[in-house]
XYZ file of N, CA and C in Angstrom:
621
model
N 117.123 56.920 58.168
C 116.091 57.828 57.690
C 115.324 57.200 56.524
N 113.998 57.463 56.648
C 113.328 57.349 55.209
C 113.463 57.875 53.833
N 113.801 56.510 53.005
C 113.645 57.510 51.787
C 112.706 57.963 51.111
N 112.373 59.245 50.857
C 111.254 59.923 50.030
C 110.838 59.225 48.969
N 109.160 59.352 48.992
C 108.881 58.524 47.811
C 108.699 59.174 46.616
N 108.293 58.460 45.474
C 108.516 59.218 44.303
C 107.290 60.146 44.292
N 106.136 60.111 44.503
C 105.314 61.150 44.794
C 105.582 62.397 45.273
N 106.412 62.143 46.518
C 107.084 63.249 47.337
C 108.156 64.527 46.263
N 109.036 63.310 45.536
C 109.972 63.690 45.034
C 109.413 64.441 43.772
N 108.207 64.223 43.228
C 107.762 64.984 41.868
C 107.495 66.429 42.327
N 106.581 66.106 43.937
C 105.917 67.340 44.337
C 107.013 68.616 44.774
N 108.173 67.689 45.331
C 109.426 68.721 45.587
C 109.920 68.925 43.987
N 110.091 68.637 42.821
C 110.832 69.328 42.365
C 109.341 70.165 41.353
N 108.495 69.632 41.639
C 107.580 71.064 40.765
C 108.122 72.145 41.427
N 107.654 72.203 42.990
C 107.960 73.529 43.537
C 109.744 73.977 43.395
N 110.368 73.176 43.174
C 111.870 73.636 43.068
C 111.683 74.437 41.448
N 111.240 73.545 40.424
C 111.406 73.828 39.129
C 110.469 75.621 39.503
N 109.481 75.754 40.069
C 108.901 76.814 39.830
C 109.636 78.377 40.315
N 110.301 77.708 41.713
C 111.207 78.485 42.344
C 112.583 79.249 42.262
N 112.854 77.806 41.392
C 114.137 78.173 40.976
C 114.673 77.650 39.635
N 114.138 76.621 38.933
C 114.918 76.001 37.821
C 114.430 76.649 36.682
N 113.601 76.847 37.075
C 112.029 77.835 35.641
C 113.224 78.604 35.596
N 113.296 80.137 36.630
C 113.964 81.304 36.508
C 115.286 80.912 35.623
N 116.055 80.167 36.144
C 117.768 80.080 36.093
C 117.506 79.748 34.125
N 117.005 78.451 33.749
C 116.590 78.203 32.163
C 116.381 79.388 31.386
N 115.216 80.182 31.718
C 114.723 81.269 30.960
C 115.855 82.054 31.234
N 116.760 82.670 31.896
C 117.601 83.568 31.832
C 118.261 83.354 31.101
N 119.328 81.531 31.229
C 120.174 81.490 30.142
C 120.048 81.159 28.816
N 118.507 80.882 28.271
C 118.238 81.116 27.468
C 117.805 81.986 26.455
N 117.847 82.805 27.566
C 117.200 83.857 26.658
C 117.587 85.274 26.798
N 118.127 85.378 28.107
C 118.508 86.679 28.967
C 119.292 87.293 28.279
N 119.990 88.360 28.799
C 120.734 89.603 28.460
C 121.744 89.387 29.356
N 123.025 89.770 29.166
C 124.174 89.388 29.672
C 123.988 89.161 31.317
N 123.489 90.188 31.969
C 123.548 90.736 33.364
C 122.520 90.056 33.693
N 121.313 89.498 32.987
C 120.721 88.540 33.243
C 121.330 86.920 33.836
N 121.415 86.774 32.778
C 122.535 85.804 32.822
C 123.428 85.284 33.797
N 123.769 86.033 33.995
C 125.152 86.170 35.173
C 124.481 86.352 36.592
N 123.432 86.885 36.668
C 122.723 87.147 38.160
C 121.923 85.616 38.097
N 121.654 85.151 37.423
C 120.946 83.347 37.269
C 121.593 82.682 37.721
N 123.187 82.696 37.039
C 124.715 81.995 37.426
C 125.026 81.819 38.651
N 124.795 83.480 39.525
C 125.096 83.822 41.072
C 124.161 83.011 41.610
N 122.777 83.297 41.519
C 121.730 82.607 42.212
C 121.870 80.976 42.279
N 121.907 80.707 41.066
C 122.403 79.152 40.807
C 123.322 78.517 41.367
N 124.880 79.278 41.430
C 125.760 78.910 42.205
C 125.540 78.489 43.736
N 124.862 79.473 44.208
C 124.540 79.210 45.416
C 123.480 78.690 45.955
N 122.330 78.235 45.192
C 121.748 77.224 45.396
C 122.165 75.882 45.453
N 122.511 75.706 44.170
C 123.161 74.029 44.041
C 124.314 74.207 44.602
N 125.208 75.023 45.617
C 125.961 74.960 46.167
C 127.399 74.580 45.363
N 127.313 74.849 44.372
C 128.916 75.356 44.032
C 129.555 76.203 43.456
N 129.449 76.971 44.136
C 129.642 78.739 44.315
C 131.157 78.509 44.729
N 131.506 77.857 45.801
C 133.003 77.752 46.436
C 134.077 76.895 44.908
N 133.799 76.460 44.621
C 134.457 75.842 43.652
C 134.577 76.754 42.347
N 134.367 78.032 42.220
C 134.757 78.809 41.463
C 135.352 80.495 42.439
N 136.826 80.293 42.725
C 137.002 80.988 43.664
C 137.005 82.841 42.735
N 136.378 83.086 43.402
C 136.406 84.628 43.002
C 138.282 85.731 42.364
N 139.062 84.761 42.775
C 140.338 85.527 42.370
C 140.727 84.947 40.755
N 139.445 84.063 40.378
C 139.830 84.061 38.852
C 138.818 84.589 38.129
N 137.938 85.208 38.976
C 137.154 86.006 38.044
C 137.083 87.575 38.572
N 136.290 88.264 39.717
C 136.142 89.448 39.927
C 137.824 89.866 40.481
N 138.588 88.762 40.801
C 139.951 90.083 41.358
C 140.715 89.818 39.589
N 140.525 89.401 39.116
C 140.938 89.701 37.396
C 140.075 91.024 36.226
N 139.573 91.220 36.954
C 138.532 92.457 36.347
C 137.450 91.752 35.631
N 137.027 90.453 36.059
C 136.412 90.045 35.138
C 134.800 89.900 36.424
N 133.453 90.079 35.910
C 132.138 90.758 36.297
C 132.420 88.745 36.827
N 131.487 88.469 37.985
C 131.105 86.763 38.764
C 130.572 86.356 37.707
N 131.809 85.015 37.176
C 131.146 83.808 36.609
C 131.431 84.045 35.242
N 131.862 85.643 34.667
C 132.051 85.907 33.545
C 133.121 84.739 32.530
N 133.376 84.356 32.998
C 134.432 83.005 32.259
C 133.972 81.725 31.683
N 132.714 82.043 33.118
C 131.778 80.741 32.569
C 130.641 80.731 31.656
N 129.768 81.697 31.446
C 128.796 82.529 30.820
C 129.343 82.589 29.355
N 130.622 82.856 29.119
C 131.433 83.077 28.035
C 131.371 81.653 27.209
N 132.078 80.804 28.197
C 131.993 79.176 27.809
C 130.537 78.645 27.554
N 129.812 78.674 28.486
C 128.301 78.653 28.435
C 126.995 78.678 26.927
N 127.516 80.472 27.240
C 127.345 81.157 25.856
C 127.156 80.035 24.403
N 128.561 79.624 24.377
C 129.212 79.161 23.091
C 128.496 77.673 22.413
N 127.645 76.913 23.404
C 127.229 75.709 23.565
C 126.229 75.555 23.282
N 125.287 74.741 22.557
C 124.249 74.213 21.794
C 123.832 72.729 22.061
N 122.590 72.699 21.919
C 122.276 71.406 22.302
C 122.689 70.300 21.354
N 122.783 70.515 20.117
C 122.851 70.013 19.332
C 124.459 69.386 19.365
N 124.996 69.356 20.137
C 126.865 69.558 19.969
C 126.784 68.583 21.780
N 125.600 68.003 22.089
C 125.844 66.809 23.345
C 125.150 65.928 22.978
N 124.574 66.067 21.390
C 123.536 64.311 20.973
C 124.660 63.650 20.406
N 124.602 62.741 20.453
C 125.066 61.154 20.692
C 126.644 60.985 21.318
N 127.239 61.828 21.677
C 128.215 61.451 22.862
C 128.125 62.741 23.701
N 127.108 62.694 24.871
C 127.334 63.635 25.468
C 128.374 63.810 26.788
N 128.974 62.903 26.856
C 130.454 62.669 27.773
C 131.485 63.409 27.575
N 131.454 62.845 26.622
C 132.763 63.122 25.956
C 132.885 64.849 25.752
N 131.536 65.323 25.707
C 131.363 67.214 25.050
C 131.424 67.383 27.150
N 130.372 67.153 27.601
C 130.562 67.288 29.080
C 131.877 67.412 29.646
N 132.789 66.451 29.317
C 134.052 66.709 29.875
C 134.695 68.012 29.073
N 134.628 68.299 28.015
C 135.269 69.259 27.284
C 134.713 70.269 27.712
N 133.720 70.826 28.018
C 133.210 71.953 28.278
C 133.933 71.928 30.372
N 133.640 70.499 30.893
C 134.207 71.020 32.067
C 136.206 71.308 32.108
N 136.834 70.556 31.318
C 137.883 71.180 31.181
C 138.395 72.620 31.027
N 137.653 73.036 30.395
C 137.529 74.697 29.707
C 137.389 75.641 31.067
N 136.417 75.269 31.771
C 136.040 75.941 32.702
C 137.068 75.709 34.047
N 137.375 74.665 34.139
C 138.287 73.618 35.371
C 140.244 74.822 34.788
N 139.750 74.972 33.406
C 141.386 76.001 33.217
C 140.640 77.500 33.436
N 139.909 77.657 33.406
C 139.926 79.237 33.743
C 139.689 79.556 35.202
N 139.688 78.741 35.995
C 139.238 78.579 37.383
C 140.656 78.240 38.155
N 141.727 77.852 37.696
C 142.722 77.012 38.373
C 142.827 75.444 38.836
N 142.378 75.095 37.621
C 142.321 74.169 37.556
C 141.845 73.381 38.454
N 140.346 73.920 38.995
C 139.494 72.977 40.145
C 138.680 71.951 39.474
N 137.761 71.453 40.272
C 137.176 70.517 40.385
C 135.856 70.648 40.147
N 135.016 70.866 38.778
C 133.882 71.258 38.431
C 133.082 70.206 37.522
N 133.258 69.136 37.831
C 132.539 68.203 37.027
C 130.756 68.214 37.594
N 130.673 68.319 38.775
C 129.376 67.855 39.307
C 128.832 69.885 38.848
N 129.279 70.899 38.814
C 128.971 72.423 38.533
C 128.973 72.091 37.141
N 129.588 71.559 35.935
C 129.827 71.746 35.050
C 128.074 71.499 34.466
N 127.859 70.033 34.879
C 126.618 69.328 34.539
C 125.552 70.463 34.928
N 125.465 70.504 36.379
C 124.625 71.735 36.882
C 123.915 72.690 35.598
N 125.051 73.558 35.427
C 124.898 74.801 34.639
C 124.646 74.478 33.000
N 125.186 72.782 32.532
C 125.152 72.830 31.810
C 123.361 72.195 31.249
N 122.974 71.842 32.289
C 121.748 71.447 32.093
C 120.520 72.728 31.868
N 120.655 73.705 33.393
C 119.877 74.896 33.060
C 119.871 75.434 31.838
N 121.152 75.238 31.115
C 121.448 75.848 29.551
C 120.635 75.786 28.703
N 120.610 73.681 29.000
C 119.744 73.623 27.714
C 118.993 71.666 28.222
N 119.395 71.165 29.185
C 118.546 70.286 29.491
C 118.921 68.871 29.142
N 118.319 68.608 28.366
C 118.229 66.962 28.066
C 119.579 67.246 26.850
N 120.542 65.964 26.183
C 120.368 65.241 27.626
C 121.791 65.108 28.436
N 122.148 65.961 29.382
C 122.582 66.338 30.123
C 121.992 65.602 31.244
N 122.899 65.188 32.165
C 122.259 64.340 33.697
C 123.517 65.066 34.545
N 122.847 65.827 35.360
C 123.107 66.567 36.542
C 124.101 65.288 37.690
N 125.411 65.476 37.508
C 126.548 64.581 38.276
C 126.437 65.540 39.463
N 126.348 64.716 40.574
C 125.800 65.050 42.188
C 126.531 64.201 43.113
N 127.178 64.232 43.867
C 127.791 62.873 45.120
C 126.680 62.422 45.549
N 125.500 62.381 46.032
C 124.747 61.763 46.070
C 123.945 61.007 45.544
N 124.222 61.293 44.507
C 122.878 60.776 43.244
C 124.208 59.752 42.639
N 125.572 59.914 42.923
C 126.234 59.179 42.446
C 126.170 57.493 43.127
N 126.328 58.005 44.660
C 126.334 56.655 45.802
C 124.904 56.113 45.477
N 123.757 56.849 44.990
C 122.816 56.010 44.898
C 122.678 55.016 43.816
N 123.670 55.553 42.526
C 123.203 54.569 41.631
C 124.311 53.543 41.741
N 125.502 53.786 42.617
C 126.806 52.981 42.600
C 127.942 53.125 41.507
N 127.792 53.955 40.863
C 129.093 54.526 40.091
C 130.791 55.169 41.251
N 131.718 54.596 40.867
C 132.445 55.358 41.101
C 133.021 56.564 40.726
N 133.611 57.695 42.045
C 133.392 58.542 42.135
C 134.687 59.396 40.947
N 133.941 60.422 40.589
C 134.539 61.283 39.020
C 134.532 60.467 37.807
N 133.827 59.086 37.782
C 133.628 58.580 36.183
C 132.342 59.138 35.704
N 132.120 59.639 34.784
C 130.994 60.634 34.423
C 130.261 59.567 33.633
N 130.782 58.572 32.850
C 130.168 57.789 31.814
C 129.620 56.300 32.483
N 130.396 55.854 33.845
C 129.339 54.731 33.905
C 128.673 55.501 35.075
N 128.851 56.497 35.441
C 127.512 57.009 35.902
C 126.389 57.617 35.045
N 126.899 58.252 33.749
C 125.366 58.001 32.882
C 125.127 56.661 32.948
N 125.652 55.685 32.271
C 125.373 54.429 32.574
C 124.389 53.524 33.292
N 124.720 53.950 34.549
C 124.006 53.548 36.073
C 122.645 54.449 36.244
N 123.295 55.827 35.809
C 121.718 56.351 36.307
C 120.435 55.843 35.477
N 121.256 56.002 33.995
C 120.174 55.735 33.276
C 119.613 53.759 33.699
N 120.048 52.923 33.898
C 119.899 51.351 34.011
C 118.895 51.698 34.791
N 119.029 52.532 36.435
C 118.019 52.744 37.354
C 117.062 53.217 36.950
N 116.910 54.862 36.253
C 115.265 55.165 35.787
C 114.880 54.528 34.542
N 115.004 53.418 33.787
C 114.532 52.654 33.327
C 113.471 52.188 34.242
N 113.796 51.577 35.323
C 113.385 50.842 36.477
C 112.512 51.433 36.681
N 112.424 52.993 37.062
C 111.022 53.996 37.393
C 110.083 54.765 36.588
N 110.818 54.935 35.376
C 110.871 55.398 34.628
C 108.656 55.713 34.101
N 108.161 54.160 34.117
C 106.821 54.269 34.408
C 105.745 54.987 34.923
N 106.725 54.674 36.362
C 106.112 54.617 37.525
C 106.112 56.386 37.856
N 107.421 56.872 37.411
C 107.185 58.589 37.529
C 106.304 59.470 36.353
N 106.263 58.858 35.497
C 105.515 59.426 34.207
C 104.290 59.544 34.555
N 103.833 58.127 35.443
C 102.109 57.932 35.900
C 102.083 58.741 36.998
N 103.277 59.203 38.111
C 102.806 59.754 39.863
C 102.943 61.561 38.567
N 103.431 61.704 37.888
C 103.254 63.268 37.167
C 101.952 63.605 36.802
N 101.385 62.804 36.281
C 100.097 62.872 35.954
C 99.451 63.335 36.961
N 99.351 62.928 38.175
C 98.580 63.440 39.223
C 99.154 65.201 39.131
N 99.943 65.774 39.262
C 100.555 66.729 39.238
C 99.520 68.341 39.370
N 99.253 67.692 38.199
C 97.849 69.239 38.139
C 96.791 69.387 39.166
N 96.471 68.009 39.537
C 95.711 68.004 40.660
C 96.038 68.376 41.993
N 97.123 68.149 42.599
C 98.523 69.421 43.089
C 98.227 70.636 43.091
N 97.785 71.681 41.666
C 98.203 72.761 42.121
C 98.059 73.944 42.958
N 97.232 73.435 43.455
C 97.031 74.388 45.097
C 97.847 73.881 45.987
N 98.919 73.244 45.895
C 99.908 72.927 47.123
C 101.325 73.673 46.079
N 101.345 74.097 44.772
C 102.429 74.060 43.844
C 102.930 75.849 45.060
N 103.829 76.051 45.187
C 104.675 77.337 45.789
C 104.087 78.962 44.955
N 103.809 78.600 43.827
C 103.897 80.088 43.196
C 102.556 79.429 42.423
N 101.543 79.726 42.825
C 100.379 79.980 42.365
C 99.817 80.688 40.740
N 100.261 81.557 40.783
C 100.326 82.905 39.697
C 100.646 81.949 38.570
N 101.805 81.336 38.558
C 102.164 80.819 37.126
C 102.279 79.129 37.335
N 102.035 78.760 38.684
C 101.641 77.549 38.919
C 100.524 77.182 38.728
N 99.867 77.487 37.606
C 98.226 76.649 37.148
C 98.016 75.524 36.805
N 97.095 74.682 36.896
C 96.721 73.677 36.673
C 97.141 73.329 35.313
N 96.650 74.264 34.256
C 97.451 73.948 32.921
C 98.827 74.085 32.794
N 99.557 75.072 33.493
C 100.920 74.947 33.639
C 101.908 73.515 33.661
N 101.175 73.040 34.650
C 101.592 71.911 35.525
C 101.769 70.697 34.536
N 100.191 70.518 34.421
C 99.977 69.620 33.391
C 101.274 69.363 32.504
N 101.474 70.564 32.091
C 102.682 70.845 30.021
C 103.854 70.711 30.964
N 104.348 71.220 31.844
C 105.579 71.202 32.186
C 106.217 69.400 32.947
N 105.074 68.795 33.621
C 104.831 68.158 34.529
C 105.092 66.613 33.229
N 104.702 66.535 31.762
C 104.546 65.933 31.401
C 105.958 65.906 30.369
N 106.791 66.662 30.199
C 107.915 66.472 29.472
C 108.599 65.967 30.406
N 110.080 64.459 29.156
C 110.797 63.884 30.033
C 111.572 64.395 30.572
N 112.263 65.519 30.639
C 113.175 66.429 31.375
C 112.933 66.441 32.891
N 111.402 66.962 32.869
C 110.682 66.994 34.186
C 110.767 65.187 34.987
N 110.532 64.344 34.366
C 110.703 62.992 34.838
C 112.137 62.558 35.509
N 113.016 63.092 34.755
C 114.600 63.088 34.761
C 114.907 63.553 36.604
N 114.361 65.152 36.337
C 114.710 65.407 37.576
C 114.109 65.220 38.796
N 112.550 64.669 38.822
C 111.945 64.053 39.749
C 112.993 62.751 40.189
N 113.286 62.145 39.081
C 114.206 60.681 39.706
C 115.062 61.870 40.493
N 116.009 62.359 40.262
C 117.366 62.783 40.675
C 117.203 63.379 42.257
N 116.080 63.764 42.048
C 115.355 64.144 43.763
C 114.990 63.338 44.462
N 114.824 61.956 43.634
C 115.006 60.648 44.564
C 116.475 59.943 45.155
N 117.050 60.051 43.738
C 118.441 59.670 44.015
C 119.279 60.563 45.057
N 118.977 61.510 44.679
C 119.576 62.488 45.626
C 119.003 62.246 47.234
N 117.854 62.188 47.657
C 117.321 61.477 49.067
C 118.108 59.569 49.306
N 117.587 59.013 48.520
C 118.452 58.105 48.931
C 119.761 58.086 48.900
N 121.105 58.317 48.078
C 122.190 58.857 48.763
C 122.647 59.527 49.636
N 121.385 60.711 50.076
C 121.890 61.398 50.742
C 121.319 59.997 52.724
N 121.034 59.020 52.493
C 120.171 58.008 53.754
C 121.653 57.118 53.619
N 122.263 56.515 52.886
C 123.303 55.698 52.758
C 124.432 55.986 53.321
């Protein structure tokens, strides 16, 4: 199969960011508990790891979906993942990996922990892992690797964003997909970050 080019990959994650990453951010930033927690649900089951938090450690404990994690969530600041963010990444997925039964939430941990609060957090994926060649559950030479690779693009996606605004009559949600929208959102590195990862993620997912 072909891998998607980076053009492709900006234009898919505007419309993802508008669809879904916009919503899930603003909730946990800002939301109200039940907010919050309905972002969590939605989220879970988008990025698909919903199964890896089995429901008998949260709703058959009396506790409301995800409430364990929201709690942990809650507690976390951006300021508390600058200059070793590994090392806090694993601690926050431990926390969660014991209130769960001790599963397997490293690639969910990143997930949720990014909607939180973003940079710089890098979203751990099996695919995005085989693409940069890290082996599998080392979290640190896969920052490592990912970051060595968008160095490499790093240019080249900053300049295909730019086009972006000119896009926005193809952007999914119109209303708050404006041309000036696009532009401001289209031009922070966060937004660059996850355009790569929608690459990485296509080419791992071809390998």
């Amino acid at each position: 199969m072909t891998i998607q080019t980076l053009e492709h990959c900006s234009l898919h994650y505007l419309n993802q960011w508008l669809t879904y990453d916009r919503g899930y951010c603003q909730a946990l930033s800002s939301g109200d508990q039940e907010t919050k927690l309905s972002a969590l649900k939605s989220a879970g089951g988008f990025y698909r790891v919903a199964r890896n938090l089995p429901r008998e450690f949260d709703v058959k404990k009396g506790f409301a979906r995800y409430q364990p994690v929201l709690e942990i969530l809650d507690s976390v600041s951006k300021k508390q993942f600058k200059g070793n963010p590994v090392d806090k990444i694993r601690e926050i997925k431990s926390e969660i990996s014991a209130k769960y039964g001790g599963r397997n939430v490293l690639s969910l941990t990143t997930k949720f922990l990014w909607l939180k609060i973003k940079q710089p957090i890098l979203i751990y994926d099996s695919r995005a892992r085989i693409a940069v060649g890290s082996n599998n559950g080392d979290l640190r030479a896969y920052y490592e690797e990912w970051h060595n690779a968008f160095r490499k693009h790093q240019n080249e996606i900053k300049k295909i964003c730019t086009k972006l605004p000119d896009l926005h009559l193809y952007a999914v949600e119109q209303e708050v997909g404006t041309k000036k929208y696009i532009k401001e959102v289209s031009s922070q590195s966060w937004f660059h970050e996850r355009v790569f990862d929608i690459y990485l993620w296509n080419k791992g997912n071809n390998s």
